[in-house]
Amino acid sequence: MALNGAELGLAWATPFAGLLLSIAVMPLAAPAVWLHHFGKIAAAWTAALLLPFTLAFGAAATGGMLAHTLIEEYLPFTILLGALYTTAGGIYIRGNLQGSPTLNAG
């Protein structure tokens, strides 16, 4: 079953927004909690999407969405990051270089 993401309501983005806010705010607001429980917090936001999605659209649609996300989005992105890391890992720059925000943004 193919789902058109444009037809989903804004409420389906709430777990993603919550995860982004957790990543941004929790390390500053509650560093000890975030340090010890960030995996559980991420899993809770994931469940906050997957459980209602499964109830609304069925297990087949959820499985298809997960397979699409892992195979067609996550895996190529991971391979790209690995290739960039491998390529950049052999580059060595020497010199009297001092990084600054002005230099980096210029």
PDB file of N, CA and C in Angstrom:
ATOM      1  N   MET A   1       0.847  -1.178   0.000  1.00  0.00           N
ATOM      2  CA  MET A   1       0.000   0.000   0.000  1.00  0.00           C
ATOM      3  C   MET A   1       0.892   1.241   0.000  1.00  0.00           C
ATOM      4  N   ALA A   2       0.766   2.057  -1.003  1.00  0.00           N
ATOM      5  CA  ALA A   2       1.548   3.289  -1.093  1.00  0.00           C
ATOM      6  C   ALA A   2       0.791   4.418  -0.400  1.00  0.00           C
ATOM      7  N   LEU A   3       1.502   5.165   0.394  1.00  0.00           N
ATOM      8  CA  LEU A   3       0.899   6.292   1.093  1.00  0.00           C
ATOM      9  C   LEU A   3       1.453   7.585   0.520  1.00  0.00           C
ATOM     10  N   ASN A   4       0.588   8.547   0.336  1.00  0.00           N
ATOM     11  CA  ASN A   4       1.011   9.860  -0.110  1.00  0.00           C
ATOM     12  C   ASN A   4       1.216  10.716   1.129  1.00  0.00           C
ATOM     13  N   GLY A   5       2.455  11.067   1.408  1.00  0.00           N
ATOM     14  CA  GLY A   5       2.762  11.845   2.600  1.00  0.00           C
ATOM     15  C   GLY A   5       2.103  13.209   2.611  1.00  0.00           C
ATOM     16  N   ALA A   6       1.837  13.760   1.429  1.00  0.00           N
ATOM     17  CA  ALA A   6       1.195  15.069   1.354  1.00  0.00           C
ATOM     18  C   ALA A   6      -0.243  15.021   1.860  1.00  0.00           C
ATOM     19  N   GLU A   7      -0.842  13.847   1.857  1.00  0.00           N
ATOM     20  CA  GLU A   7      -2.226  13.714   2.311  1.00  0.00           C
ATOM     21  C   GLU A   7      -2.335  13.474   3.816  1.00  0.00           C
ATOM     22  N   LEU A   8      -1.218  13.197   4.471  1.00  0.00           N
ATOM     23  CA  LEU A   8      -1.240  12.993   5.919  1.00  0.00           C
ATOM     24  C   LEU A   8      -1.400  14.338   6.611  1.00  0.00           C
ATOM     25  N   GLY A   9      -2.038  14.330   7.756  1.00  0.00           N
ATOM     26  CA  GLY A   9      -2.233  15.560   8.508  1.00  0.00           C
ATOM     27  C   GLY A   9      -0.967  15.993   9.230  1.00  0.00           C
ATOM     28  N   LEU A  10      -1.006  17.210   9.710  1.00  0.00           N
ATOM     29  CA  LEU A  10       0.132  17.783  10.421  1.00  0.00           C
ATOM     30  C   LEU A  10       0.433  17.029  11.718  1.00  0.00           C
ATOM     31  N   ALA A  11      -0.560  16.398  12.295  1.00  0.00           N
ATOM     32  CA  ALA A  11      -0.369  15.659  13.552  1.00  0.00           C
ATOM     33  C   ALA A  11       0.648  14.530  13.400  1.00  0.00           C
ATOM     34  N   TRP A  12       0.791  13.975  12.189  1.00  0.00           N
ATOM     35  CA  TRP A  12       1.749  12.886  11.984  1.00  0.00           C
ATOM     36  C   TRP A  12       3.196  13.374  12.092  1.00  0.00           C
ATOM     37  N   ALA A  13       3.420  14.669  12.022  1.00  0.00           N
ATOM     38  CA  ALA A  13       4.769  15.221  12.158  1.00  0.00           C
ATOM     39  C   ALA A  13       5.129  15.498  13.614  1.00  0.00           C
ATOM     40  N   THR A  14       4.173  15.387  14.511  1.00  0.00           N
ATOM     41  CA  THR A  14       4.415  15.699  15.922  1.00  0.00           C
ATOM     42  C   THR A  14       5.530  14.858  16.545  1.00  0.00           C
ATOM     43  N   PRO A  15       5.586  13.542  16.339  1.00  0.00           N
ATOM     44  CA  PRO A  15       6.697  12.778  16.923  1.00  0.00           C
ATOM     45  C   PRO A  15       8.067  13.210  16.394  1.00  0.00           C
ATOM     46  N   PHE A  16       8.145  13.553  15.113  1.00  0.00           N
ATOM     47  CA  PHE A  16       9.411  14.019  14.555  1.00  0.00           C
ATOM     48  C   PHE A  16       9.816  15.348  15.185  1.00  0.00           C
ATOM     49  N   ALA A  17       8.863  16.269  15.299  1.00  0.00           N
ATOM     50  CA  ALA A  17       9.147  17.553  15.936  1.00  0.00           C
ATOM     51  C   ALA A  17       9.538  17.353  17.400  1.00  0.00           C
ATOM     52  N   GLY A  18       8.871  16.434  18.077  1.00  0.00           N
ATOM     53  CA  GLY A  18       9.222  16.136  19.464  1.00  0.00           C
ATOM     54  C   GLY A  18      10.621  15.572  19.597  1.00  0.00           C
ATOM     55  N   LEU A  19      11.008  14.704  18.670  1.00  0.00           N
ATOM     56  CA  LEU A  19      12.363  14.154  18.692  1.00  0.00           C
ATOM     57  C   LEU A  19      13.388  15.253  18.458  1.00  0.00           C
ATOM     58  N   LEU A  20      13.145  16.126  17.475  1.00  0.00           N
ATOM     59  CA  LEU A  20      14.075  17.228  17.223  1.00  0.00           C
ATOM     60  C   LEU A  20      14.189  18.151  18.432  1.00  0.00           C
ATOM     61  N   LEU A  21      13.063  18.473  19.050  1.00  0.00           N
ATOM     62  CA  LEU A  21      13.096  19.316  20.248  1.00  0.00           C
ATOM     63  C   LEU A  21      13.821  18.623  21.398  1.00  0.00           C
ATOM     64  N   SER A  22      13.624  17.319  21.530  1.00  0.00           N
ATOM     65  CA  SER A  22      14.324  16.573  22.579  1.00  0.00           C
ATOM     66  C   SER A  22      15.828  16.621  22.362  1.00  0.00           C
ATOM     67  N   ILE A  23      16.259  16.434  21.116  1.00  0.00           N
ATOM     68  CA  ILE A  23      17.688  16.474  20.801  1.00  0.00           C
ATOM     69  C   ILE A  23      18.264  17.861  21.068  1.00  0.00           C
ATOM     70  N   ALA A  24      17.478  18.905  20.801  1.00  0.00           N
ATOM     71  CA  ALA A  24      17.963  20.268  20.971  1.00  0.00           C
ATOM     72  C   ALA A  24      17.926  20.740  22.420  1.00  0.00           C
ATOM     73  N   VAL A  25      16.880  20.385  23.155  1.00  0.00           N
ATOM     74  CA  VAL A  25      16.652  20.980  24.475  1.00  0.00           C
ATOM     75  C   VAL A  25      17.129  20.104  25.630  1.00  0.00           C
ATOM     76  N   MET A  26      16.900  18.810  25.540  1.00  0.00           N
ATOM     77  CA  MET A  26      17.193  17.928  26.677  1.00  0.00           C
ATOM     78  C   MET A  26      18.661  17.952  27.124  1.00  0.00           C
ATOM     79  N   PRO A  27      19.646  17.967  26.222  1.00  0.00           N
ATOM     80  CA  PRO A  27      21.029  18.012  26.710  1.00  0.00           C
ATOM     81  C   PRO A  27      21.336  19.273  27.515  1.00  0.00           C
ATOM     82  N   LEU A  28      20.617  20.346  27.254  1.00  0.00           N
ATOM     83  CA  LEU A  28      20.833  21.584  27.996  1.00  0.00           C
ATOM     84  C   LEU A  28      19.961  21.662  29.245  1.00  0.00           C
ATOM     85  N   ALA A  29      18.716  21.243  29.134  1.00  0.00           N
ATOM     86  CA  ALA A  29      17.768  21.366  30.243  1.00  0.00           C
ATOM     87  C   ALA A  29      17.937  20.274  31.293  1.00  0.00           C
ATOM     88  N   ALA A  30      18.211  19.060  30.862  1.00  0.00           N
ATOM     89  CA  ALA A  30      18.352  17.928  31.785  1.00  0.00           C
ATOM     90  C   ALA A  30      19.477  17.015  31.291  1.00  0.00           C
ATOM     91  N   PRO A  31      20.731  17.462  31.410  1.00  0.00           N
ATOM     92  CA  PRO A  31      21.843  16.703  30.831  1.00  0.00           C
ATOM     93  C   PRO A  31      22.005  15.300  31.406  1.00  0.00           C
ATOM     94  N   ALA A  32      21.783  15.123  32.692  1.00  0.00           N
ATOM     95  CA  ALA A  32      21.953  13.795  33.290  1.00  0.00           C
ATOM     96  C   ALA A  32      20.895  12.827  32.772  1.00  0.00           C
ATOM     97  N   VAL A  33      19.665  13.303  32.662  1.00  0.00           N
ATOM     98  CA  VAL A  33      18.583  12.460  32.141  1.00  0.00           C
ATOM     99  C   VAL A  33      18.871  12.107  30.689  1.00  0.00           C
ATOM    100  N   TRP A  34      19.253  13.099  29.888  1.00  0.00           N
ATOM    101  CA  TRP A  34      19.512  12.864  28.469  1.00  0.00           C
ATOM    102  C   TRP A  34      20.670  11.891  28.282  1.00  0.00           C
ATOM    103  N   LEU A  35      21.730  12.051  29.050  1.00  0.00           N
ATOM    104  CA  LEU A  35      22.914  11.200  28.916  1.00  0.00           C
ATOM    105  C   LEU A  35      22.581   9.735  29.163  1.00  0.00           C
ATOM    106  N   HIS A  36      21.754   9.466  30.144  1.00  0.00           N
ATOM    107  CA  HIS A  36      21.466   8.074  30.505  1.00  0.00           C
ATOM    108  C   HIS A  36      20.264   7.478  29.770  1.00  0.00           C
ATOM    109  N   HIS A  37      19.416   8.323  29.200  1.00  0.00           N
ATOM    110  CA  HIS A  37      18.157   7.810  28.647  1.00  0.00           C
ATOM    111  C   HIS A  37      17.857   8.274  27.221  1.00  0.00           C
ATOM    112  N   PHE A  38      18.854   8.788  26.484  1.00  0.00           N
ATOM    113  CA  PHE A  38      18.545   9.313  25.153  1.00  0.00           C
ATOM    114  C   PHE A  38      18.014   8.237  24.210  1.00  0.00           C
ATOM    115  N   GLY A  39      18.488   7.017  24.346  1.00  0.00           N
ATOM    116  CA  GLY A  39      17.980   5.931  23.505  1.00  0.00           C
ATOM    117  C   GLY A  39      16.522   5.618  23.795  1.00  0.00           C
ATOM    118  N   LYS A  40      16.166   5.632  25.070  1.00  0.00           N
ATOM    119  CA  LYS A  40      14.777   5.369  25.460  1.00  0.00           C
ATOM    120  C   LYS A  40      13.857   6.505  25.008  1.00  0.00           C
ATOM    121  N   ILE A  41      14.366   7.728  25.087  1.00  0.00           N
ATOM    122  CA  ILE A  41      13.570   8.877  24.654  1.00  0.00           C
ATOM    123  C   ILE A  41      13.326   8.802  23.148  1.00  0.00           C
ATOM    124  N   ALA A  42      14.362   8.469  22.391  1.00  0.00           N
ATOM    125  CA  ALA A  42      14.211   8.320  20.937  1.00  0.00           C
ATOM    126  C   ALA A  42      13.264   7.165  20.613  1.00  0.00           C
ATOM    127  N   ALA A  43      13.372   6.071  21.355  1.00  0.00           N
ATOM    128  CA  ALA A  43      12.474   4.928  21.132  1.00  0.00           C
ATOM    129  C   ALA A  43      11.029   5.302  21.453  1.00  0.00           C
ATOM    130  N   ALA A  44      10.820   6.116  22.475  1.00  0.00           N
ATOM    131  CA  ALA A  44       9.461   6.544  22.826  1.00  0.00           C
ATOM    132  C   ALA A  44       8.856   7.401  21.712  1.00  0.00           C
ATOM    133  N   TRP A  45       9.640   8.314  21.137  1.00  0.00           N
ATOM    134  CA  TRP A  45       9.136   9.122  20.021  1.00  0.00           C
ATOM    135  C   TRP A  45       8.874   8.255  18.798  1.00  0.00           C
ATOM    136  N   THR A  46       9.713   7.252  18.578  1.00  0.00           N
ATOM    137  CA  THR A  46       9.497   6.328  17.461  1.00  0.00           C
ATOM    138  C   THR A  46       8.195   5.558  17.662  1.00  0.00           C
ATOM    139  N   ALA A  47       7.988   5.064  18.868  1.00  0.00           N
ATOM    140  CA  ALA A  47       6.746   4.342  19.170  1.00  0.00           C
ATOM    141  C   ALA A  47       5.536   5.266  19.054  1.00  0.00           C
ATOM    142  N   ALA A  48       5.731   6.546  19.390  1.00  0.00           N
ATOM    143  CA  ALA A  48       4.632   7.510  19.283  1.00  0.00           C
ATOM    144  C   ALA A  48       4.186   7.701  17.837  1.00  0.00           C
ATOM    145  N   LEU A  49       5.049   7.375  16.888  1.00  0.00           N
ATOM    146  CA  LEU A  49       4.640   7.400  15.485  1.00  0.00           C
ATOM    147  C   LEU A  49       4.158   6.033  15.019  1.00  0.00           C
ATOM    148  N   LEU A  50       4.937   4.989  15.317  1.00  0.00           N
ATOM    149  CA  LEU A  50       4.654   3.674  14.740  1.00  0.00           C
ATOM    150  C   LEU A  50       3.364   3.040  15.254  1.00  0.00           C
ATOM    151  N   LEU A  51       3.070   3.172  16.527  1.00  0.00           N
ATOM    152  CA  LEU A  51       1.854   2.543  17.063  1.00  0.00           C
ATOM    153  C   LEU A  51       0.577   3.141  16.470  1.00  0.00           C
ATOM    154  N   PRO A  52       0.395   4.461  16.485  1.00  0.00           N
ATOM    155  CA  PRO A  52      -0.811   5.008  15.846  1.00  0.00           C
ATOM    156  C   PRO A  52      -0.829   4.780  14.331  1.00  0.00           C
ATOM    157  N   PHE A  53       0.348   4.804  13.704  1.00  0.00           N
ATOM    158  CA  PHE A  53       0.416   4.563  12.262  1.00  0.00           C
ATOM    159  C   PHE A  53      -0.053   3.153  11.936  1.00  0.00           C
ATOM    160  N   THR A  54       0.384   2.188  12.752  1.00  0.00           N
ATOM    161  CA  THR A  54      -0.037   0.802  12.543  1.00  0.00           C
ATOM    162  C   THR A  54      -1.538   0.651  12.751  1.00  0.00           C
ATOM    163  N   LEU A  55      -2.072   1.297  13.759  1.00  0.00           N
ATOM    164  CA  LEU A  55      -3.518   1.222  14.008  1.00  0.00           C
ATOM    165  C   LEU A  55      -4.319   1.894  12.891  1.00  0.00           C
ATOM    166  N   ALA A  56      -3.804   2.981  12.352  1.00  0.00           N
ATOM    167  CA  ALA A  56      -4.545   3.723  11.331  1.00  0.00           C
ATOM    168  C   ALA A  56      -4.436   3.100   9.943  1.00  0.00           C
ATOM    169  N   PHE A  57      -3.262   2.581   9.605  1.00  0.00           N
ATOM    170  CA  PHE A  57      -3.029   2.132   8.226  1.00  0.00           C
ATOM    171  C   PHE A  57      -2.736   0.644   8.102  1.00  0.00           C
ATOM    172  N   GLY A  58      -2.537  -0.046   9.218  1.00  0.00           N
ATOM    173  CA  GLY A  58      -2.296  -1.482   9.183  1.00  0.00           C
ATOM    174  C   GLY A  58      -0.815  -1.835   9.227  1.00  0.00           C
ATOM    175  N   ALA A  59      -0.572  -3.093   9.585  1.00  0.00           N
ATOM    176  CA  ALA A  59       0.804  -3.570   9.729  1.00  0.00           C
ATOM    177  C   ALA A  59       1.526  -3.632   8.390  1.00  0.00           C
ATOM    178  N   ALA A  60       0.811  -3.937   7.315  1.00  0.00           N
ATOM    179  CA  ALA A  60       1.454  -4.029   5.996  1.00  0.00           C
ATOM    180  C   ALA A  60       1.981  -2.669   5.553  1.00  0.00           C
ATOM    181  N   ALA A  61       1.195  -1.624   5.748  1.00  0.00           N
ATOM    182  CA  ALA A  61       1.637  -0.278   5.369  1.00  0.00           C
ATOM    183  C   ALA A  61       2.802   0.168   6.239  1.00  0.00           C
ATOM    184  N   THR A  62       2.750  -0.168   7.524  1.00  0.00           N
ATOM    185  CA  THR A  62       3.840   0.201   8.421  1.00  0.00           C
ATOM    186  C   THR A  62       5.117  -0.527   8.036  1.00  0.00           C
ATOM    187  N   GLY A  63       5.007  -1.817   7.753  1.00  0.00           N
ATOM    188  CA  GLY A  63       6.179  -2.577   7.316  1.00  0.00           C
ATOM    189  C   GLY A  63       6.745  -2.044   6.016  1.00  0.00           C
ATOM    190  N   GLY A  64       5.872  -1.682   5.088  1.00  0.00           N
ATOM    191  CA  GLY A  64       6.327  -1.098   3.828  1.00  0.00           C
ATOM    192  C   GLY A  64       7.031   0.226   4.029  1.00  0.00           C
ATOM    193  N   MET A  65       6.480   1.053   4.938  1.00  0.00           N
ATOM    194  CA  MET A  65       7.106   2.337   5.231  1.00  0.00           C
ATOM    195  C   MET A  65       8.483   2.129   5.855  1.00  0.00           C
ATOM    196  N   LEU A  66       8.582   1.198   6.800  1.00  0.00           N
ATOM    197  CA  LEU A  66       9.869   0.930   7.444  1.00  0.00           C
ATOM    198  C   LEU A  66      10.883   0.389   6.447  1.00  0.00           C
ATOM    199  N   ALA A  67      10.458  -0.532   5.591  1.00  0.00           N
ATOM    200  CA  ALA A  67      11.367  -1.090   4.586  1.00  0.00           C
ATOM    201  C   ALA A  67      11.843  -0.002   3.633  1.00  0.00           C
ATOM    202  N   HIS A  68      10.926   0.842   3.188  1.00  0.00           N
ATOM    203  CA  HIS A  68      11.307   1.943   2.295  1.00  0.00           C
ATOM    204  C   HIS A  68      12.310   2.868   2.975  1.00  0.00           C
ATOM    205  N   THR A  69      12.023   3.235   4.220  1.00  0.00           N
ATOM    206  CA  THR A  69      12.891   4.155   4.940  1.00  0.00           C
ATOM    207  C   THR A  69      14.281   3.565   5.131  1.00  0.00           C
ATOM    208  N   LEU A  70      14.352   2.307   5.540  1.00  0.00           N
ATOM    209  CA  LEU A  70      15.652   1.688   5.787  1.00  0.00           C
ATOM    210  C   LEU A  70      16.438   1.441   4.504  1.00  0.00           C
ATOM    211  N   ILE A  71      15.779   0.896   3.488  1.00  0.00           N
ATOM    212  CA  ILE A  71      16.487   0.477   2.281  1.00  0.00           C
ATOM    213  C   ILE A  71      16.750   1.641   1.326  1.00  0.00           C
ATOM    214  N   GLU A  72      15.774   2.514   1.150  1.00  0.00           N
ATOM    215  CA  GLU A  72      15.914   3.548   0.132  1.00  0.00           C
ATOM    216  C   GLU A  72      16.373   4.899   0.668  1.00  0.00           C
ATOM    217  N   GLU A  73      16.387   5.079   1.986  1.00  0.00           N
ATOM    218  CA  GLU A  73      16.815   6.363   2.529  1.00  0.00           C
ATOM    219  C   GLU A  73      17.980   6.212   3.506  1.00  0.00           C
ATOM    220  N   TYR A  74      17.830   5.383   4.527  1.00  0.00           N
ATOM    221  CA  TYR A  74      18.855   5.266   5.560  1.00  0.00           C
ATOM    222  C   TYR A  74      20.125   4.602   5.040  1.00  0.00           C
ATOM    223  N   LEU A  75      19.995   3.486   4.347  1.00  0.00           N
ATOM    224  CA  LEU A  75      21.162   2.757   3.851  1.00  0.00           C
ATOM    225  C   LEU A  75      21.991   3.589   2.871  1.00  0.00           C
ATOM    226  N   PRO A  76      21.402   4.223   1.843  1.00  0.00           N
ATOM    227  CA  PRO A  76      22.225   5.057   0.960  1.00  0.00           C
ATOM    228  C   PRO A  76      22.896   6.219   1.690  1.00  0.00           C
ATOM    229  N   PHE A  77      22.195   6.820   2.653  1.00  0.00           N
ATOM    230  CA  PHE A  77      22.789   7.915   3.420  1.00  0.00           C
ATOM    231  C   PHE A  77      23.978   7.423   4.234  1.00  0.00           C
ATOM    232  N   THR A  78      23.848   6.256   4.858  1.00  0.00           N
ATOM    233  CA  THR A  78      24.943   5.678   5.633  1.00  0.00           C
ATOM    234  C   THR A  78      26.129   5.345   4.736  1.00  0.00           C
ATOM    235  N   ILE A  79      25.871   4.803   3.560  1.00  0.00           N
ATOM    236  CA  ILE A  79      26.948   4.495   2.614  1.00  0.00           C
ATOM    237  C   ILE A  79      27.639   5.782   2.171  1.00  0.00           C
ATOM    238  N   LEU A  80      26.871   6.832   1.902  1.00  0.00           N
ATOM    239  CA  LEU A  80      27.452   8.113   1.521  1.00  0.00           C
ATOM    240  C   LEU A  80      28.338   8.665   2.630  1.00  0.00           C
ATOM    241  N   LEU A  81      27.863   8.629   3.870  1.00  0.00           N
ATOM    242  CA  LEU A  81      28.684   9.107   4.983  1.00  0.00           C
ATOM    243  C   LEU A  81      29.960   8.299   5.120  1.00  0.00           C
ATOM    244  N   GLY A  82      29.868   6.988   4.960  1.00  0.00           N
ATOM    245  CA  GLY A  82      31.065   6.146   5.020  1.00  0.00           C
ATOM    246  C   GLY A  82      32.049   6.485   3.921  1.00  0.00           C
ATOM    247  N   ALA A  83      31.554   6.726   2.706  1.00  0.00           N
ATOM    248  CA  ALA A  83      32.434   7.087   1.594  1.00  0.00           C
ATOM    249  C   ALA A  83      33.099   8.439   1.837  1.00  0.00           C
ATOM    250  N   LEU A  84      32.342   9.403   2.332  1.00  0.00           N
ATOM    251  CA  LEU A  84      32.924  10.714   2.624  1.00  0.00           C
ATOM    252  C   LEU A  84      33.958  10.621   3.739  1.00  0.00           C
ATOM    253  N   TYR A  85      33.674   9.845   4.764  1.00  0.00           N
ATOM    254  CA  TYR A  85      34.617   9.662   5.863  1.00  0.00           C
ATOM    255  C   TYR A  85      35.893   9.001   5.361  1.00  0.00           C
ATOM    256  N   THR A  86      35.750   7.983   4.518  1.00  0.00           N
ATOM    257  CA  THR A  86      36.913   7.285   3.974  1.00  0.00           C
ATOM    258  C   THR A  86      37.736   8.212   3.095  1.00  0.00           C
ATOM    259  N   THR A  87      37.076   8.976   2.252  1.00  0.00           N
ATOM    260  CA  THR A  87      37.776   9.893   1.355  1.00  0.00           C
ATOM    261  C   THR A  87      38.489  10.988   2.135  1.00  0.00           C
ATOM    262  N   ALA A  88      37.797  11.599   3.070  1.00  0.00           N
ATOM    263  CA  ALA A  88      38.383  12.699   3.827  1.00  0.00           C
ATOM    264  C   ALA A  88      39.383  12.216   4.861  1.00  0.00           C
ATOM    265  N   GLY A  89      39.339  10.950   5.213  1.00  0.00           N
ATOM    266  CA  GLY A  89      40.254  10.427   6.225  1.00  0.00           C
ATOM    267  C   GLY A  89      41.705  10.432   5.794  1.00  0.00           C
ATOM    268  N   GLY A  90      41.976  10.416   4.499  1.00  0.00           N
ATOM    269  CA  GLY A  90      43.350  10.410   4.011  1.00  0.00           C
ATOM    270  C   GLY A  90      43.898  11.790   3.731  1.00  0.00           C
ATOM    271  N   ILE A  91      43.118  12.830   3.968  1.00  0.00           N
ATOM    272  CA  ILE A  91      43.566  14.193   3.688  1.00  0.00           C
ATOM    273  C   ILE A  91      44.245  14.755   4.929  1.00  0.00           C
ATOM    274  N   TYR A  92      45.459  15.268   4.728  1.00  0.00           N
ATOM    275  CA  TYR A  92      46.205  15.861   5.833  1.00  0.00           C
ATOM    276  C   TYR A  92      46.624  17.259   5.413  1.00  0.00           C
ATOM    277  N   ILE A  93      46.293  18.235   6.200  1.00  0.00           N
ATOM    278  CA  ILE A  93      46.614  19.623   5.883  1.00  0.00           C
ATOM    279  C   ILE A  93      47.575  20.138   6.937  1.00  0.00           C
ATOM    280  N   ARG A  94      48.695  20.714   6.463  1.00  0.00           N
ATOM    281  CA  ARG A  94      49.669  21.303   7.373  1.00  0.00           C
ATOM    282  C   ARG A  94      49.675  22.813   7.190  1.00  0.00           C
ATOM    283  N   GLY A  95      50.025  23.499   8.218  1.00  0.00           N
ATOM    284  CA  GLY A  95      50.137  24.947   8.120  1.00  0.00           C
ATOM    285  C   GLY A  95      49.777  25.603   9.431  1.00  0.00           C
ATOM    286  N   ASN A  96      49.935  26.885   9.451  1.00  0.00           N
ATOM    287  CA  ASN A  96      49.597  27.667  10.634  1.00  0.00           C
ATOM    288  C   ASN A  96      48.142  28.120  10.485  1.00  0.00           C
ATOM    289  N   LEU A  97      47.239  27.185  10.702  1.00  0.00           N
ATOM    290  CA  LEU A  97      45.823  27.443  10.499  1.00  0.00           C
ATOM    291  C   LEU A  97      45.131  27.641  11.838  1.00  0.00           C
ATOM    292  N   GLN A  98      44.397  28.711  11.942  1.00  0.00           N
ATOM    293  CA  GLN A  98      43.625  28.960  13.154  1.00  0.00           C
ATOM    294  C   GLN A  98      42.170  29.169  12.747  1.00  0.00           C
ATOM    295  N   GLY A  99      41.328  28.267  13.181  1.00  0.00           N
ATOM    296  CA  GLY A  99      39.920  28.359  12.827  1.00  0.00           C
ATOM    297  C   GLY A  99      39.209  29.443  13.611  1.00  0.00           C
ATOM    298  N   SER A 100      38.303  30.111  12.965  1.00  0.00           N
ATOM    299  CA  SER A 100      37.466  31.111  13.617  1.00  0.00           C
ATOM    300  C   SER A 100      36.117  31.123  12.898  1.00  0.00           C
ATOM    301  N   PRO A 101      35.079  31.596  13.553  1.00  0.00           N
ATOM    302  CA  PRO A 101      33.783  31.662  12.880  1.00  0.00           C
ATOM    303  C   PRO A 101      33.827  32.516  11.610  1.00  0.00           C
ATOM    304  N   THR A 102      34.587  33.602  11.644  1.00  0.00           N
ATOM    305  CA  THR A 102      34.692  34.460  10.465  1.00  0.00           C
ATOM    306  C   THR A 102      35.356  33.728   9.317  1.00  0.00           C
ATOM    307  N   LEU A 103      36.411  33.012   9.605  1.00  0.00           N
ATOM    308  CA  LEU A 103      37.112  32.255   8.569  1.00  0.00           C
ATOM    309  C   LEU A 103      36.231  31.134   8.030  1.00  0.00           C
ATOM    310  N   ASN A 104      35.524  30.439   8.907  1.00  0.00           N
ATOM    311  CA  ASN A 104      34.677  29.326   8.480  1.00  0.00           C
ATOM    312  C   ASN A 104      33.482  29.801   7.660  1.00  0.00           C
ATOM    313  N   ALA A 105      32.895  30.922   8.019  1.00  0.00           N
ATOM    314  CA  ALA A 105      31.708  31.409   7.329  1.00  0.00           C
ATOM    315  C   ALA A 105      32.049  32.262   6.111  1.00  0.00           C
ATOM    316  N   GLY A 106      33.288  32.698   6.006  1.00  0.00           N
ATOM    317  CA  GLY A 106      33.684  33.594   4.903  1.00  0.00           C
ATOM    318  C   GLY A 106      33.814  32.876   3.650  1.00  0.00           C
TER     319      GLY A 106
END
